C-alpha positions as semicolon CSV with decimal commas, in nm:
position;residue;x (nm);y (nm);z (nm)
1;X;0,000;0,000;0,000
2;X;0,283;0,243;0,089
3;X;0,457;0,182;-0,243
4;X;0,130;0,223;-0,434
5;X;0,055;0,557;-0,267
6;X;0,404;0,693;-0,334
7;X;0,398;0,574;-0,696
8;X;0,048;0,711;-0,768
9;X;0,128;1,053;-0,622
10;X;0,461;1,063;-0,808
11;X;0,299;0,995;-1,145
12;X;-0,006;1,214;-1,085
13;X;0,189;1,516;-0,963
14;X;0,437;1,485;-1,250
15;X;0,145;1,550;-1,485
16;X;-0,049;1,793;-1,267
17;X;0,258;1,995;-1,174
18;X;0,233;2,190;-1,498
19;X;-0,125;2,290;-1,414
20;X;-0,133;2,333;-1,038
21;X;0,035;2,629;-0,865
22;X;0,360;2,545;-0,680
23;X;0,188;2,570;-0,340
24;X;-0,074;2,325;-0,462
25;X;0,195;2,076;-0,562
26;X;0,360;2,123;-0,224
27;X;0,036;2,052;-0,037
28;X;-0,034;1,749;-0,257
29;X;0,319;1,617;-0,194
30;X;0,274;1,659;0,180
31;X;-0,060;1,478;0,152
32;X;0,096;1,189;-0,041
33;X;0,381;1,150;0,208
34;X;0,139;1,172;0,501
35;X;-0,091;0,907;0,349
36;X;0,209;0,680;0,287
37;X;0,312;0,726;0,649
38;X;-0,043;0,654;0,767
39;X;-0,066;0,338;0,558
40;X;0,265;0,227;0,706
41;X;0,135;0,272;1,061
42;X;-0,193;0,096;0,983
43;X;-0,006;-0,210;0,851
44;X;0,263;-0,207;1,123
45;X;0,381;-0,557;1,205
46;X;0,196;-0,709;0,907
47;X;0,452;-0,811;0,645
48;X;0,352;-0,816;0,279
49;X;0,544;-0,956;-0,018
50;X;0,492;-0,940;-0,392
51;X;0,771;-1,082;-0,603
52;X;1,104;-0,922;-0,504
53;X;0,919;-0,649;-0,311
54;X;0,898;-0,723;0,063
55;X;0,728;-0,477;0,297
56;X;0,862;-0,660;0,600
57;X;0,957;-0,545;0,948
58;X;1,285;-0,382;0,846
59;X;1,112;-0,202;0,561
60;X;0,847;-0,058;0,792
61;X;1,083;0,088;1,051
62;X;1,333;0,242;0,812
63;X;1,068;0,366;0,567
64;X;0,901;0,541;0,860
65;X;1,224;0,729;0,933
66;X;1,280;0,813;0,565
67;X;0,926;0,949;0,526
68;X;0,965;1,166;0,837
69;X;1,272;1,327;0,681
70;X;1,091;1,376;0,348
71;X;0,790;1,539;0,516
72;X;1,018;1,769;0,712
73;X;1,210;1,870;0,400
74;X;0,904;1,953;0,189
75;X;0,749;2,145;0,475
76;X;1,059;2,359;0,532
77;X;1,160;2,450;0,178
78;X;1,068;2,783;0,025
79;X;1,061;2,763;-0,353
80;X;0,841;2,870;-0,640
81;X;0,930;2,572;-0,854
82;X;0,716;2,260;-0,821
83;X;0,995;2,028;-0,936
84;X;1,160;2,039;-0,593
85;X;0,867;1,863;-0,426
86;X;0,848;1,602;-0,701
87;X;1,218;1,522;-0,669
88;X;1,176;1,462;-0,295
89;X;0,876;1,237;-0,368
90;X;1,072;1,039;-0,630
91;X;1,364;0,996;-0,389
92;X;1,132;0,885;-0,107
93;X;0,986;0,619;-0,338
94;X;1,336;0,494;-0,414
95;X;1,421;0,485;-0,043
96;X;1,114;0,275;0,032
97;X;1,208;0,034;-0,245
98;X;1,566;0,011;-0,119
99;X;1,442;-0,075;0,230
100;X;1,190;-0,326;0,095
101;X;1,388;-0,577;-0,107
102;X;1,658;-0,840;-0,081
103;X;1,687;-0,868;-0,457
104;X;2,010;-0,708;-0,577
105;X;1,867;-0,601;-0,913
106;X;1,573;-0,418;-0,754
107;X;1,810;-0,278;-0,493
108;X;2,027;-0,129;-0,768
109;X;1,719;0,024;-0,936
110;X;1,613;0,169;-0,600
111;X;1,960;0,312;-0,543
112;X;1,945;0,495;-0,874
113;X;1,584;0,604;-0,814
114;X;1,686;0,779;-0,492
115;X;2,024;0,902;-0,619
116;X;1,922;1,081;-0,941
117;X;1,675;1,317;-0,767
118;X;1,939;1,392;-0,503
119;X;2,191;1,496;-0,767
120;X;1,936;1,746;-0,900
121;X;1,841;1,869;-0,552
122;X;2,206;1,929;-0,466
123;X;2,229;2,175;-0,759
124;X;1,908;2,356;-0,670
125;X;2,102;2,673;-0,593
126;X;2,364;2,750;-0,852
127;X;2,721;2,847;-0,775
128;X;2,902;2,639;-0,516
129;X;2,626;2,377;-0,533
130;X;2,725;2,284;-0,888
131;X;3,077;2,181;-0,788
132;X;2,947;1,987;-0,487
133;X;2,681;1,812;-0,695
134;X;2,937;1,717;-0,960
135;X;3,153;1,554;-0,694
136;X;2,843;1,381;-0,554
137;X;2,744;1,256;-0,901
138;X;3,089;1,125;-0,998
139;X;3,149;0,947;-0,667
140;X;2,791;0,820;-0,668
141;X;2,842;0,669;-1,014
142;X;3,161;0,502;-0,892
143;X;2,979;0,363;-0,586
144;X;2,700;0,229;-0,809
145;X;2,964;0,056;-1,022
146;X;3,109;-0,110;-0,711
147;X;2,760;-0,223;-0,609
148;X;2,686;-0,362;-0,956
149;X;3,017;-0,550;-0,968
150;X;2,947;-0,685;-0,620
151;X;2,605;-0,807;-0,733
152;X;2,765;-0,984;-1,031
153;X;3,021;-1,154;-0,807
154;X;2,747;-1,246;-0,557
155;X;2,558;-1,423;-0,836
156;X;2,875;-1,597;-0,943
157;X;2,942;-1,716;-0,587
158;X;2,588;-1,821;-0,493
159;X;2,390;-1,861;-0,816
160;X;2,131;-1,623;-0,673
161;X;2,062;-1,248;-0,676
162;X;1,878;-1,259;-0,344
163;X;2,068;-1,149;-0,034
164;X;2,084;-1,421;0,228
165;X;2,169;-1,696;-0,022
166;X;2,437;-1,921;0,130
167;X;2,789;-1,883;0,000
168;X;3,153;-1,915;0,097
169;X;3,502;-1,860;-0,032
170;X;3,700;-1,554;-0,140
171;X;3,461;-1,468;-0,427
172;X;3,166;-1,453;-0,186
173;X;3,363;-1,240;0,060
174;X;3,474;-1,002;-0,215
175;X;3,114;-0,970;-0,336
176;X;2,992;-0,871;0,012
177;X;3,280;-0,624;0,044
178;X;3,190;-0,452;-0,284
179;X;2,824;-0,432;-0,184
180;X;2,937;-0,277;0,143
181;X;3,136;-0,014;-0,049
182;X;2,834;0,080;-0,262
183;X;2,602;0,117;0,035
184;X;2,870;0,270;0,258
185;X;2,883;0,565;0,017
186;X;2,514;0,638;0,073
187;X;2,552;0,597;0,449
188;X;2,854;0,836;0,449
189;X;3,081;0,586;0,621
190;X;3,454;0,661;0,611
191;X;3,651;0,618;0,387
192;X;3,360;0,664;0,142
193;X;3,267;1,000;0,292
194;X;3,466;1,246;0,080
195;X;3,157;1,389;-0,088
196;X;2,975;1,463;0,238
197;X;3,131;1,790;0,367
198;X;3,130;1,965;0,028
199;X;2,779;1,853;-0,065
200;X;2,634;1,946;0,276
201;X;2,799;2,288;0,261
202;X;2,701;2,362;-0,100
203;X;2,344;2,230;-0,101
204;X;2,034;2,415;0,025
205;X;1,981;2,349;0,396
206;X;1,646;2,163;0,355
207;X;1,814;1,932;0,103
208;X;2,092;1,864;0,352
209;X;1,828;1,773;0,612
210;X;1,689;1,520;0,363
211;X;2,033;1,373;0,290
212;X;2,133;1,351;0,655
213;X;1,814;1,178;0,771
214;X;1,617;0,992;0,503
215;X;1,910;0,879;0,289
216;X;2,097;0,745;0,589
217;X;1,790;0,552;0,708
218;X;1,743;0,387;0,367
219;X;2,113;0,303;0,338
220;X;2,126;0,131;0,676
221;X;1,807;-0,061;0,595
222;X;1,991;-0,209;0,297
223;X;2,307;-0,267;0,501
224;X;2,104;-0,472;0,750
225;X;2,032;-0,720;0,472
226;X;2,397;-0,752;0,365
227;X;2,591;-1,000;0,578
228;X;2,903;-0,786;0,562
229;X;3,233;-0,934;0,689
230;X;3,271;-0,837;1,059
231;X;3,632;-0,730;1,012
232;X;3,533;-0,487;0,737
233;X;3,253;-0,342;0,949
234;X;3,486;-0,296;1,245
235;X;3,732;-0,109;1,022
236;X;3,455;0,120;0,892
237;X;3,339;0,190;1,248
238;X;3,690;0,285;1,358
239;X;3,759;0,507;1,057
240;X;3,420;0,681;1,073
241;X;3,425;0,774;1,441
242;X;3,786;0,894;1,426
243;X;3,769;1,088;1,098
244;X;3,424;1,234;1,167
245;X;3,491;1,361;1,517
246;X;3,847;1,485;1,466
247;X;3,769;1,665;1,139
248;X;3,465;1,832;1,297
249;X;3,688;2,003;1,554
250;X;3,845;2,230;1,291
251;X;3,531;2,343;1,109
252;X;3,409;2,705;1,100
253;X;3,082;2,650;0,913
254;X;2,784;2,485;1,082
255;X;2,664;2,265;0,794
256;X;3,016;2,141;0,721
257;X;3,069;2,065;1,089
258;X;2,744;1,868;1,104
259;X;2,851;1,684;0,790
260;X;3,153;1,545;0,974
261;X;2,927;1,482;1,272
262;X;2,702;1,271;1,049
263;X;3,005;1,065;0,944
264;X;3,082;0,995;1,309
265;X;2,722;0,900;1,379
266;X;2,727;0,667;1,080
267;X;3,015;0,495;1,259
268;X;2,810;0,458;1,578
269;X;2,522;0,314;1,374
270;X;2,764;0,074;1,206
271;X;2,869;-0,033;1,556
272;X;2,509;-0,138;1,624
273;X;2,509;-0,309;1,284
274;X;2,835;-0,487;1,375
275;X;2,673;-0,638;1,685
276;X;2,375;-0,755;1,481
277;X;2,121;-0,583;1,705
278;X;1,864;-0,429;1,473
279;X;1,663;-0,284;1,761
280;X;1,961;-0,079;1,879
281;X;2,023;0,041;1,523
282;X;1,657;0,135;1,476
283;X;1,640;0,334;1,799
284;X;1,971;0,506;1,731
285;X;1,849;0,608;1,386
286;X;1,522;0,739;1,531
287;X;1,702;0,963;1,780
288;X;1,953;1,069;1,514
289;X;1,682;1,160;1,261
290;X;1,499;1,371;1,520
291;X;1,810;1,551;1,648
292;X;1,981;1,605;1,312
293;X;1,657;1,705;1,146
294;X;1,595;1,954;1,426
295;X;1,944;2,101;1,391
296;X;1,914;2,152;1,015
297;X;1,558;2,280;1,051
298;X;1,689;2,555;1,280
299;X;1,979;2,630;1,043
300;X;1,734;2,659;0,753
301;X;1,556;2,940;0,941
302;X;1,889;3,123;0,972
303;X;2,000;3,081;0,612
304;X;1,917;2,849;0,319
305;X;2,285;2,854;0,218
306;X;2,604;2,877;0,422
307;X;2,573;2,916;0,799
308;X;2,900;3,036;0,957
309;X;2,934;2,957;1,325
310;X;2,915;3,330;1,404
311;X;2,558;3,333;1,270
312;X;2,451;3,112;1,562
313;X;2,569;3,359;1,824
314;X;2,282;3,527;2,005
315;X;2,014;3,309;1,843
316;X;1,838;3,262;2,176
317;X;1,797;3,638;2,216
318;X;1,653;3,669;1,865
319;X;1,424;3,365;1,885
320;X;1,417;3,173;2,218
321;X;1,230;2,875;2,070
322;X;1,481;2,816;1,791
323;X;1,774;2,875;2,027
324;X;1,651;2,618;2,279
325;X;1,561;2,373;2,002
326;X;1,916;2,392;1,862
327;X;2,064;2,335;2,209
328;X;1,841;2,028;2,258
329;X;1,952;1,890;1,921
330;X;2,321;1,932;2,005
331;X;2,288;1,774;2,349
332;X;2,098;1,478;2,204
333;X;2,360;1,425;1,932
334;X;2,625;1,436;2,205
335;X;2,430;1,171;2,396
336;X;2,362;1,349;2,724
337;X;2,068;1,244;2,945
338;X;1,778;1,302;2,975
339;X;1,756;1,326;2,595
340;X;1,688;1,039;2,356
341;X;2,039;1,044;2,208
342;X;2,172;0,909;2,539
343;X;1,970;0,589;2,504
344;X;2,064;0,555;2,139
345;X;2,433;0,550;2,223
346;X;2,377;0,344;2,537
347;X;2,204;0,065;2,344
348;X;2,472;0,061;2,072
349;X;2,760;0,064;2,321
350;X;2,597;-0,193;2,551
351;X;2,547;-0,433;2,261
352;X;2,910;-0,386;2,157
353;X;3,021;-0,473;2,511
354;X;2,795;-0,778;2,513
355;X;2,944;-0,890;2,183
356;X;3,297;-0,848;2,318
357;X;3,394;-0,581;2,062
358;X;3,613;-0,400;2,313
359;X;3,851;-0,238;2,067
360;X;3,594;-0,049;1,861
361;X;3,386;0,016;2,174
362;X;3,672;0,196;2,352
363;X;3,745;0,394;2,037
364;X;3,378;0,490;2,005
365;X;3,364;0,600;2,369
366;X;3,677;0,814;2,342
367;X;3,569;0,983;2,019
368;X;3,221;1,040;2,161
369;X;3,385;1,229;2,450
370;X;3,588;1,432;2,197
371;X;3,265;1,536;2,024
372;X;3,157;1,717;2,340
373;X;3,395;2,001;2,245
374;X;3,216;2,098;1,926
375;X;2,861;2,000;2,026
376;X;2,875;2,208;2,344
377;X;3,042;2,489;2,153
378;X;2,759;2,493;1,899
379;X;2,485;2,456;2,159
380;X;2,612;2,728;2,391
381;X;2,686;2,971;2,107
382;X;2,315;3,048;2,081
383;X;2,333;3,214;2,425
384;X;2,644;3,423;2,351
385;X;2,621;3,797;2,304
386;X;2,625;3,917;1,945
387;X;2,563;4,228;1,744
388;X;2,199;4,306;1,680
389;X;2,113;4,200;1,325
390;X;1,776;4,172;1,150
391;X;1,618;3,830;1,204
392;X;1,299;3,711;1,041
393;X;1,100;3,470;1,261
394;X;1,058;3,124;1,115
395;X;0,739;3,005;0,952
396;X;0,474;2,876;1,197
397;X;0,494;2,525;1,050
398;X;0,872;2,515;1,091
399;X;0,849;2,639;1,449
400;X;0,580;2,383;1,534
401;X;0,790;2,100;1,384
402;X;1,097;2,216;1,580
403;X;0,896;2,224;1,902
404;X;0,750;1,877;1,836
405;X;1,095;1,729;1,762
406;X;1,242;1,882;2,077
407;X;0,957;1,748;2,291
408;X;0,993;1,403;2,133
409;X;1,365;1,395;2,207
410;X;1,295;1,477;2,570
411;X;1,002;1,233;2,596
412;X;1,199;0,946;2,443
413;X;1,488;1,028;2,674
414;X;1,268;1,008;2,980
415;X;1,050;0,719;2,858
416;X;1,239;0,516;2,595
417;X;1,002;0,227;2,658
418;X;0,738;0,418;2,461
419;X;0,888;0,304;2,130
420;X;1,129;0,022;2,213
421;X;0,856;-0,249;2,211
422;X;0,733;-0,130;1,871
423;X;1,089;-0,122;1,738
424;X;1,153;-0,470;1,878
425;X;0,860;-0,594;1,674
426;X;0,946;-0,381;1,375
427;X;1,313;-0,455;1,323
428;X;1,315;-0,827;1,381
429;X;1,518;-0,967;1,095
430;X;1,318;-1,221;0,900
431;X;1,472;-1,471;0,660
C-alpha cells in the first residue's frame, strides 16, 4: 500500500505539476507522504510480499524514518518551482524500495531512483552547489559501479541475486565487500565520505536535512540485509568515528561541521550493525533523525545557504524557541541524558560490550567524548552575546515542527520504553 501511494502521487503530480500552482503541488506532496506514512502505521507488524518487493519489518521501521525526513524537507523549503517537491517524492519512493527488497537487481534500481533526484536537488542553488553536486554525481556513479560488480560476483558465488543466499570462499567475501562499499557511500561511512562535507555545505539546507536523515535511514536498511564481513565493518566503524569527530573540531561553518558529525554517527550506527542488534540500530536512527533534522531545521531558518558559526551567536535572544531547540539537538547528538540520544548510544555501546567488541567500543567511547567540544560549543553559542542583526521569525509550521521534535527527544529520553517495544517488533530480521 505504501509503495502504491508513493507511486500514484509521483505519477499524478508529475502530470499535474504543470497545471497546479507550486503551493498546490507542495500541499499534494505533503498529503501523499502523510498518506504513505499513515498506511505504514496501519499495517505495522503485518509483512507483505509481492515478487522481489517485501514490505517486511525492516522495511516498515526504516521507511518510517525516511518518510519523516521527506515530510520535514518539503514542509521547510521555500521555492516557487514545483519540481523540488516532485524530486523529494521520487527519492522517497526509491528509499522505500531500497528498504523493501533483498533482490540485488531491484536494490540497484532503488539506489538509482533515490540518487538521481538527489543529484538534482544538490544543484538547486547554482554556484558552489554545482561543484558539490558534480563531486556527488561522480562518486555516486563510482559507488553504483562497485555495487553492480558486487552483485555480479554475488551471483557468481551463490547462483542467486537474493541477499541471504548461502555462500563461501573468497569470491563470496569479495562480493559482500563490494556491496558494502556501494552502500557505505550512501551511508557516508569513512573512507567513502569524501563527498559529504562539500555537498552538505554547498546544497540548500532543507536538502541537507533530507540527505542527513532519510538517505541514511534507507542506506542502513539495505546494510542490514547484507551479511558484511565483521572485520570490514569494524574497520569502517573505527575510521568513521575517528575521521568524523576529529575533522569536525576544525570546522568554522555549521553545515560542514554537522557533515563530519554525520560521518561519526554513521560509525556509531555501524557499531550497532556490527553487533547484529537491529533494535539498537533502529532506535539510534530514530534519535539521530529527530536531532539532526531539528538542527538543520533551525539552520534553515537562519540561512538556506552557508551558515558560519558566528551566525549562531545570540540566536536565543533573537528567537528563544529556535535557540533552545538547537541546544536540545546538540545535546541529544552528544548523547547526554535526559535526551533520547543518550539511550541511542547506550544501546549501541551496551550491545558492543555484550558482543565483546572492546577495541571499537573503547574507540567509540573516546571519540564520543571528543565530540563534546564541538557540540557544546555549537549549543552554547546560541546564548552568547552578538551584534543586533535583523532576524525574520521562522514560519509557523517550521516552528511547530521544531517544538515537536524537541519534545519528542525529551520524551523518548525520559520514557524510551514508549517506542522500544514497537521497534523490537518492527526490526526483527526475517529470513
